[in-house]
CSV table of C-alpha atoms in Angstrom, one decimal:
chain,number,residue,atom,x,y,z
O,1,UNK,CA,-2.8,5.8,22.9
O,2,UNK,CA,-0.7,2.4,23.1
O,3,UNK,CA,0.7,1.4,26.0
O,4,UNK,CA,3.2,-1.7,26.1
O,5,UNK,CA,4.6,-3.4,29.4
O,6,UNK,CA,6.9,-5.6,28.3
O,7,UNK,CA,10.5,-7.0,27.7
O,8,UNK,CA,13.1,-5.3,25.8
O,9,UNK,CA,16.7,-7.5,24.8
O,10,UNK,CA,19.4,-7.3,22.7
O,11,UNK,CA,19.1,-10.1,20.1
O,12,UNK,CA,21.9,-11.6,18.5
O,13,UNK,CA,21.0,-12.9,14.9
O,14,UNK,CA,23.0,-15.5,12.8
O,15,UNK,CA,21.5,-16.2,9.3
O,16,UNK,CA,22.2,-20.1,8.6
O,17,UNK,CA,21.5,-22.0,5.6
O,18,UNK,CA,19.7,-24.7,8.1
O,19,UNK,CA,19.1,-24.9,11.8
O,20,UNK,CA,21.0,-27.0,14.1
O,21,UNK,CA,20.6,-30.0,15.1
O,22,UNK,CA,21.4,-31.1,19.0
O,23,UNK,CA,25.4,-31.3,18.8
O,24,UNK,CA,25.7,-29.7,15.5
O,25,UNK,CA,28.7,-26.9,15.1
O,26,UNK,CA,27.1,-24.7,12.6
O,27,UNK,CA,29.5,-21.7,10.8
O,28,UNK,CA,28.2,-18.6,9.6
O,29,UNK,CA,29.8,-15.7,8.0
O,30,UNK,CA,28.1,-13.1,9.6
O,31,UNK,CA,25.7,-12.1,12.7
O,32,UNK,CA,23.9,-9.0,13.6
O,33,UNK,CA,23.3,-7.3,16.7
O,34,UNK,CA,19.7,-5.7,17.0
O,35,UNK,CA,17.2,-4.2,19.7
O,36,UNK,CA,14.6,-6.6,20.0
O,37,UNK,CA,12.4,-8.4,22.9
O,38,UNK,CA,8.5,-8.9,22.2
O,39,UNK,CA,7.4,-5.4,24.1
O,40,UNK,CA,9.6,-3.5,22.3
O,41,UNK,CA,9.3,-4.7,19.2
O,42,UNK,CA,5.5,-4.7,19.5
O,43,UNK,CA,5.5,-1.3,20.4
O,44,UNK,CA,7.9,-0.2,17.7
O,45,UNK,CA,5.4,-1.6,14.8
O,46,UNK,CA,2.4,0.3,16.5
O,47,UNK,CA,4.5,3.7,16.8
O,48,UNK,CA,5.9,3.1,13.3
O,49,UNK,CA,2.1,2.2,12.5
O,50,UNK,CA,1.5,5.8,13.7
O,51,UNK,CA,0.3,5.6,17.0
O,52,UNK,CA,1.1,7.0,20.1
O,53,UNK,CA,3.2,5.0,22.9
O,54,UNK,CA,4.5,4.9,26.2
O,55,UNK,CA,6.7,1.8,27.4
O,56,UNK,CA,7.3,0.2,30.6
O,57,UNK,CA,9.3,-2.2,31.4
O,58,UNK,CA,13.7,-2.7,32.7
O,59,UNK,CA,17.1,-2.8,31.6
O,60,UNK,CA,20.2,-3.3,33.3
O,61,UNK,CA,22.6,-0.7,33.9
O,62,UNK,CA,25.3,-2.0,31.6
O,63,UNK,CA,26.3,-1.5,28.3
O,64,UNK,CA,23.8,-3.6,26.2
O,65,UNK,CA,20.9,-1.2,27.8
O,66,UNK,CA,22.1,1.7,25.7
O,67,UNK,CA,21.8,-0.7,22.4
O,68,UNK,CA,18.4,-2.3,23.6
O,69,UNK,CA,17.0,0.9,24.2
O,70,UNK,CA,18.0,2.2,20.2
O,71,UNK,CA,14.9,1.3,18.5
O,72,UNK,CA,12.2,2.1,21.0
O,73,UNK,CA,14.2,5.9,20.5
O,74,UNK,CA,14.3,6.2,17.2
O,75,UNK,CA,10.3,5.1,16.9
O,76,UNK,CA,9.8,8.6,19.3
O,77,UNK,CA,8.7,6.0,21.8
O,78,UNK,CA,7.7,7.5,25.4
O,79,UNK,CA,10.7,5.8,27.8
O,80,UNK,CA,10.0,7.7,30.8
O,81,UNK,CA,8.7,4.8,32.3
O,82,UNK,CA,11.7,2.4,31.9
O,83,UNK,CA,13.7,1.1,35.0
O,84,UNK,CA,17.5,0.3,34.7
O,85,UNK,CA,17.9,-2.8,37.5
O,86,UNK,CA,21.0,-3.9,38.6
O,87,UNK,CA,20.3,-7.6,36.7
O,88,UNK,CA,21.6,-7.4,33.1
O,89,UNK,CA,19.9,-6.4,29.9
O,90,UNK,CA,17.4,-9.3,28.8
O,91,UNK,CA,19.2,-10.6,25.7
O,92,UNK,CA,18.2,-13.3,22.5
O,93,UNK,CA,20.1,-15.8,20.1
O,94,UNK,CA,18.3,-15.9,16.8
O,95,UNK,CA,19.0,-18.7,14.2
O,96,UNK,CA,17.7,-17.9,11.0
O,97,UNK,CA,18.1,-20.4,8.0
O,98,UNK,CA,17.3,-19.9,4.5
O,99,UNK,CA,13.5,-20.4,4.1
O,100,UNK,CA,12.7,-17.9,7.4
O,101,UNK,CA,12.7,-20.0,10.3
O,102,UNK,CA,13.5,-19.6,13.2
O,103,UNK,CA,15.0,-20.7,16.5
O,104,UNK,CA,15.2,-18.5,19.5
O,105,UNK,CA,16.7,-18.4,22.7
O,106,UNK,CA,16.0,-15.8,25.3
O,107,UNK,CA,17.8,-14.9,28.4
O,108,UNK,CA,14.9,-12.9,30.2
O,109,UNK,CA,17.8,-10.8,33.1
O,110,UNK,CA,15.9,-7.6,34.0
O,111,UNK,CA,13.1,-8.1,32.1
O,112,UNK,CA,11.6,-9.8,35.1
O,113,UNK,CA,12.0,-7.1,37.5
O,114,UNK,CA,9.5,-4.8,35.6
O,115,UNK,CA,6.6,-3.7,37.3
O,116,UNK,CA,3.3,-3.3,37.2
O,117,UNK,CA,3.7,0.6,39.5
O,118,UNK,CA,5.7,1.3,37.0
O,119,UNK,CA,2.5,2.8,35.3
O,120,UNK,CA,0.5,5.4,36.8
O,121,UNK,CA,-3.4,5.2,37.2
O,122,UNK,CA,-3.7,7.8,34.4
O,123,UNK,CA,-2.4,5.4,31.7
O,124,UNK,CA,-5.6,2.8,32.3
O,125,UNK,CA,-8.2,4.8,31.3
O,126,UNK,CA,-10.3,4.1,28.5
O,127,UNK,CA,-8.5,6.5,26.1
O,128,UNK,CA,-5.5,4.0,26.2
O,129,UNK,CA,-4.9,0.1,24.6
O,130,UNK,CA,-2.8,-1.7,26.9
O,131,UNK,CA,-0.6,-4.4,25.4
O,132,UNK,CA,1.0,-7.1,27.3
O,133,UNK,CA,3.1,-10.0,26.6
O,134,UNK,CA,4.5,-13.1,28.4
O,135,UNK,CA,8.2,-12.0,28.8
O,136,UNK,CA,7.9,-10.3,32.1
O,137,UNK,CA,6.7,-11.8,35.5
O,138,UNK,CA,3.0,-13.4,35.3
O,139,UNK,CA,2.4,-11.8,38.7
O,140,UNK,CA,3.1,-8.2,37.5
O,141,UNK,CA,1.6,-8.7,34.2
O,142,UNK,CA,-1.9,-10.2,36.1
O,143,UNK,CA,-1.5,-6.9,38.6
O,144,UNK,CA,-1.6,-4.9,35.4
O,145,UNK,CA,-4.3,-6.4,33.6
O,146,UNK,CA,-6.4,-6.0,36.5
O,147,UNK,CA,-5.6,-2.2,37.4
O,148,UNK,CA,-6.3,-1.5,33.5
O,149,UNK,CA,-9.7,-3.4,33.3
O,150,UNK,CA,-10.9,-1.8,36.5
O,151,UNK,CA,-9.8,1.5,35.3
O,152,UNK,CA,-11.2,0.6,31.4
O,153,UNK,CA,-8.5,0.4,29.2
O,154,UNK,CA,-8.8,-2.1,26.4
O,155,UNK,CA,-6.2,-4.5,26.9
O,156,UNK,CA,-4.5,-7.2,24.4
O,157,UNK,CA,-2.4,-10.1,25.2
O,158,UNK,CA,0.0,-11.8,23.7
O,159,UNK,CA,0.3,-15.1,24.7
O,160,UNK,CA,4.3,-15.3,24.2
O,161,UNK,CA,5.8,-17.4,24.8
O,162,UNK,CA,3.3,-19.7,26.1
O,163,UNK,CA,2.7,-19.5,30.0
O,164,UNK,CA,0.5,-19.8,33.1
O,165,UNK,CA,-1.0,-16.3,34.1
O,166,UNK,CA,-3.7,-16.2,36.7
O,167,UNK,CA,-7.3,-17.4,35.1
O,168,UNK,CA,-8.7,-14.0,37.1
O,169,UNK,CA,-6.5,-12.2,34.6
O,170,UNK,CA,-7.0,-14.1,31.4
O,171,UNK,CA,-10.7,-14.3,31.4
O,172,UNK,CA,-10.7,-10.0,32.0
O,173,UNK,CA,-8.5,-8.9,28.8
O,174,UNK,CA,-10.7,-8.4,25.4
O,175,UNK,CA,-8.2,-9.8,23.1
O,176,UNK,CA,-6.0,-12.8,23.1
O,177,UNK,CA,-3.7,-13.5,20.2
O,178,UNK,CA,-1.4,-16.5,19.9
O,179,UNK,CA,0.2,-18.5,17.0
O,180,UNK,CA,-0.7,-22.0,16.4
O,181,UNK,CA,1.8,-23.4,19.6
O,182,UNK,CA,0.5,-21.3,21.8
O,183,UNK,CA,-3.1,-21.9,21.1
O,184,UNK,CA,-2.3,-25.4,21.1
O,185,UNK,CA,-1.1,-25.0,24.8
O,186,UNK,CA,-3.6,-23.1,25.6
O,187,UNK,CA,-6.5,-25.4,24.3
O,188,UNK,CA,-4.5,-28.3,26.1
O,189,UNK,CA,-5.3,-26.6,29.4
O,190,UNK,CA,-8.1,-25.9,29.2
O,191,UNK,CA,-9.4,-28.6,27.5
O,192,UNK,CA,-10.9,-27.6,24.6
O,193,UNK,CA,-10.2,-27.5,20.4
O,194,UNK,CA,-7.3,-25.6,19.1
O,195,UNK,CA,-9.0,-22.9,17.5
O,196,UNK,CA,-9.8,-19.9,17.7
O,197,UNK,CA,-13.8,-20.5,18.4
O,198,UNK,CA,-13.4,-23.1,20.8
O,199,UNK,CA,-10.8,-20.7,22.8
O,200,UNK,CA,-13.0,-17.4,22.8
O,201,UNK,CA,-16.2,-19.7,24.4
O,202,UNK,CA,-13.9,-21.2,26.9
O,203,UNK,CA,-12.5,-18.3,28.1
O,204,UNK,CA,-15.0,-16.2,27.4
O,205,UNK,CA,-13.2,-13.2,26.0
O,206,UNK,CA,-11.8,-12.2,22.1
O,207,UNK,CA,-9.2,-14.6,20.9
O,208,UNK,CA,-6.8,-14.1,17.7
O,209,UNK,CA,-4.8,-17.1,16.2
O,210,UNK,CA,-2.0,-16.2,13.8
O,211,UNK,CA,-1.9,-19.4,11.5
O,212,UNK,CA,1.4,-18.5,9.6
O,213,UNK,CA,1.5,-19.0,6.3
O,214,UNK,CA,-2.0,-19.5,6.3
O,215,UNK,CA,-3.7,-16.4,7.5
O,216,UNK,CA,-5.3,-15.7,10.9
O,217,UNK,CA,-8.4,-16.4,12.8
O,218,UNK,CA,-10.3,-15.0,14.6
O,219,UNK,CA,-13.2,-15.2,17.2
O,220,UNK,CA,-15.4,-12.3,19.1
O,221,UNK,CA,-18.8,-11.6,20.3
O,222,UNK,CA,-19.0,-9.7,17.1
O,223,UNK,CA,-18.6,-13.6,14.4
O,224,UNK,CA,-15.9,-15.3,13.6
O,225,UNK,CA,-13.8,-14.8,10.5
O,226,UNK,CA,-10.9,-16.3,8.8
O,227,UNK,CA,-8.5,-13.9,7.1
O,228,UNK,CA,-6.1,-15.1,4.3
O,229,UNK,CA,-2.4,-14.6,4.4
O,230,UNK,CA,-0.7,-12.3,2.1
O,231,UNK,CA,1.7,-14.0,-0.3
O,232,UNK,CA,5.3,-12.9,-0.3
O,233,UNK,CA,8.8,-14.1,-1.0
O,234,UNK,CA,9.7,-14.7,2.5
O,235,UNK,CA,13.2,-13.9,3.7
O,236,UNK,CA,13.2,-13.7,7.8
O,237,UNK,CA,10.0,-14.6,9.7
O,238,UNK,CA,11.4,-13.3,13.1
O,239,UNK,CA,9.4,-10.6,13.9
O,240,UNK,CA,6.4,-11.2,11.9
O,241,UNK,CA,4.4,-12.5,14.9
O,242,UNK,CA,5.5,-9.2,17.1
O,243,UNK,CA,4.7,-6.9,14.0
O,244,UNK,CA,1.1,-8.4,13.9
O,245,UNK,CA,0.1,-7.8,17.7
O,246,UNK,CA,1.7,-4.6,17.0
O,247,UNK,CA,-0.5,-3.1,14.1
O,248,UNK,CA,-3.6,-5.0,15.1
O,249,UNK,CA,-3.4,-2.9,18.5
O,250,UNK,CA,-2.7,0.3,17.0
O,251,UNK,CA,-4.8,-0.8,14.6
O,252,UNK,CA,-7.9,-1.5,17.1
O,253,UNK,CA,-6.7,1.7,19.2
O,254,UNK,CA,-7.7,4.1,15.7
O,255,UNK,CA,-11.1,2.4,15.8
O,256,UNK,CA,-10.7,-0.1,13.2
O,257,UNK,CA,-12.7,-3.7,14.0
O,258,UNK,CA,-11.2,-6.8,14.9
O,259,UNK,CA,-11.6,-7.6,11.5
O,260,UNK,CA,-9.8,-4.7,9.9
O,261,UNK,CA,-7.4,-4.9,12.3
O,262,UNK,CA,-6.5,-8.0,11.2
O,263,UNK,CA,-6.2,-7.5,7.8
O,264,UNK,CA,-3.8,-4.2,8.3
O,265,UNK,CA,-1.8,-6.9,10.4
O,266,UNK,CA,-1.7,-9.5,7.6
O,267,UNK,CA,-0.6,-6.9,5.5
O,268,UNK,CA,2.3,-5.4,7.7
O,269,UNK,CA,3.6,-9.1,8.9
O,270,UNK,CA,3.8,-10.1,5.3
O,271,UNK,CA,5.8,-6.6,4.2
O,272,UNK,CA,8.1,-7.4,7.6
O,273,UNK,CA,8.8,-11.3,6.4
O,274,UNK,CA,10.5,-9.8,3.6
O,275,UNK,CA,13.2,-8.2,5.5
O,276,UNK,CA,15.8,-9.0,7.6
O,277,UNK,CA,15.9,-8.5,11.0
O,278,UNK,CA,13.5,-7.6,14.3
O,279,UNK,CA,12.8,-4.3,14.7
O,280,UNK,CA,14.5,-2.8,11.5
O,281,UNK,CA,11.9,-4.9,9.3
O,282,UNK,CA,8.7,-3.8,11.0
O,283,UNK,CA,6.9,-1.5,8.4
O,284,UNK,CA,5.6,2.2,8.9
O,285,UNK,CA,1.6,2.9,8.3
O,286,UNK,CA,2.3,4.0,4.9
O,287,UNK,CA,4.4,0.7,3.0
O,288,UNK,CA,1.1,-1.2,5.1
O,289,UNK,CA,-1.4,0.6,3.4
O,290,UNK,CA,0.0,0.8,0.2
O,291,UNK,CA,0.9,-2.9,0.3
């Protein structure tokens, strides 16, 4: 079972031919409104990956909540566990230009008044793969990490966006994953390389670096490995890094290895790039493995 504690936002997406520069007007034609927020759209790729999933995490009680909420409904995703606050519904601005990339602007509202009680005891156990982020408050999110290692879950963060969380908590989880940036941080800190290898002795846990275009690597007790990126046609790189913490945990949650795991997620960022979107471009298990 997947477990995500995490954000959830309404993101607002305008397709550009180029991004902005500071005091540029830009027009665009169109703009779309879609669920989005890292926890929920990391735990709409594992449920559409074919897992199991519970989500915690708040909304506000106002109208975007209803719209947020949409996708982690349709993916059959367990929201018993979601608060409605009285803060507003976290929300995003999403400039996409022509090649895929991205900039994005979050507005994190409730999202920081979810909880780490929000979760029951039950949920920790070793049966489950917690999944955390970097969208909620580090305090809750260190809580949480600490309740699920005592209780033996297997727990993966996401280090996204790139912040401070308590080095009692970081050096406890068994995976890490972070793009390039956020390894870069990271590394900075704690003064070492920026790669995966040099993280993983550091800290002394699992580390995953999602290299873009590039591939993945990866570093554990079990070797290192360096995974190739699949080649695609790419249209909207949004979600891609959310679809790959996504599969690899659902991925990792079916038994698969590190390794595996990564290539599944290789697979199912790549099919995602080539879509438009957040959450309506994450793939289901099937289009993966028959990618």
């Amino acid at each position: 079972m997947i477990v995500v504690f995490g954000s959830i936002n309404l993101d607002l997406i305008f397709p550009l031919a180029s991004l902005p520069t500071a005091g540029q007007t830009v027009l665009t034609p169109t703009a779309r409104i879609e669920p989005g927020g890292k926890g929920a759209n990391q735990a709409v790729a594992a449920a559409r990956d074919g897992s199991s999933v519970v989500f915690a995490g708040a909304v506000g009680a106002d109208p975007l909540a209803g719209l947020a909420l949409a996708g982690l409904e349709a993916a059959g995703i367990d929201l018993s566990r979601v608060e409605r606050t009285e803060a507003y519904t976290g929300c995003a601005a999403i400039a996409v230009d022509r090649a895929g990339r991205n900039h994005v602007m979050v507005a994190a509202g409730a999202n920081l008044l979810a909880r780490a009680d929000q979760l029951e005891d039950a949920l920790l156990g070793p049966g489950t793969t917690l999944v955390l982020q970097m969208e909620t408050e580090p305090q809750q999110t260190a809580a949480l990490i600490l309740r699920a290692r005592a209780r033996g879950a297997r727990i993966v963060l996401n280090l996204a966006p790139a912040a401070a969380l308590a080095p009692e908590a970081l050096r406890v989880i068994d995976l890490l994953v972070a793009n390039q940036e956020e390894g870069a941080w990271l590394g900075t800190r704690l003064g070492t390389g920026v790669n995966a290898a040099s993280l993983q002795q550091a800290l002394g846990v699992g580390v995953v670096l999602t290299l873009g275009s590039e591939g993945a690597e990866a570093a554990t007790d079990g070797g290192r490995v360096r995974i190739e990126a699949e080649r695609v046609d790419v249209l909207d790189t949004t979600a891609a890094g959310d679809c790959f913490t996504g599969v690899l945990a659902a991925s990792l949650d079916r038994g698969l290895t590190v390794e595996a795991g990564i290539r599944r997620a290789n697979r199912a960022a790549a099919l995602c790039c080539t879509r438009p979107g957040t959450q309506g471009s994450l793939p289901t298990g099937a289009e993966t493995d028959a990618f």
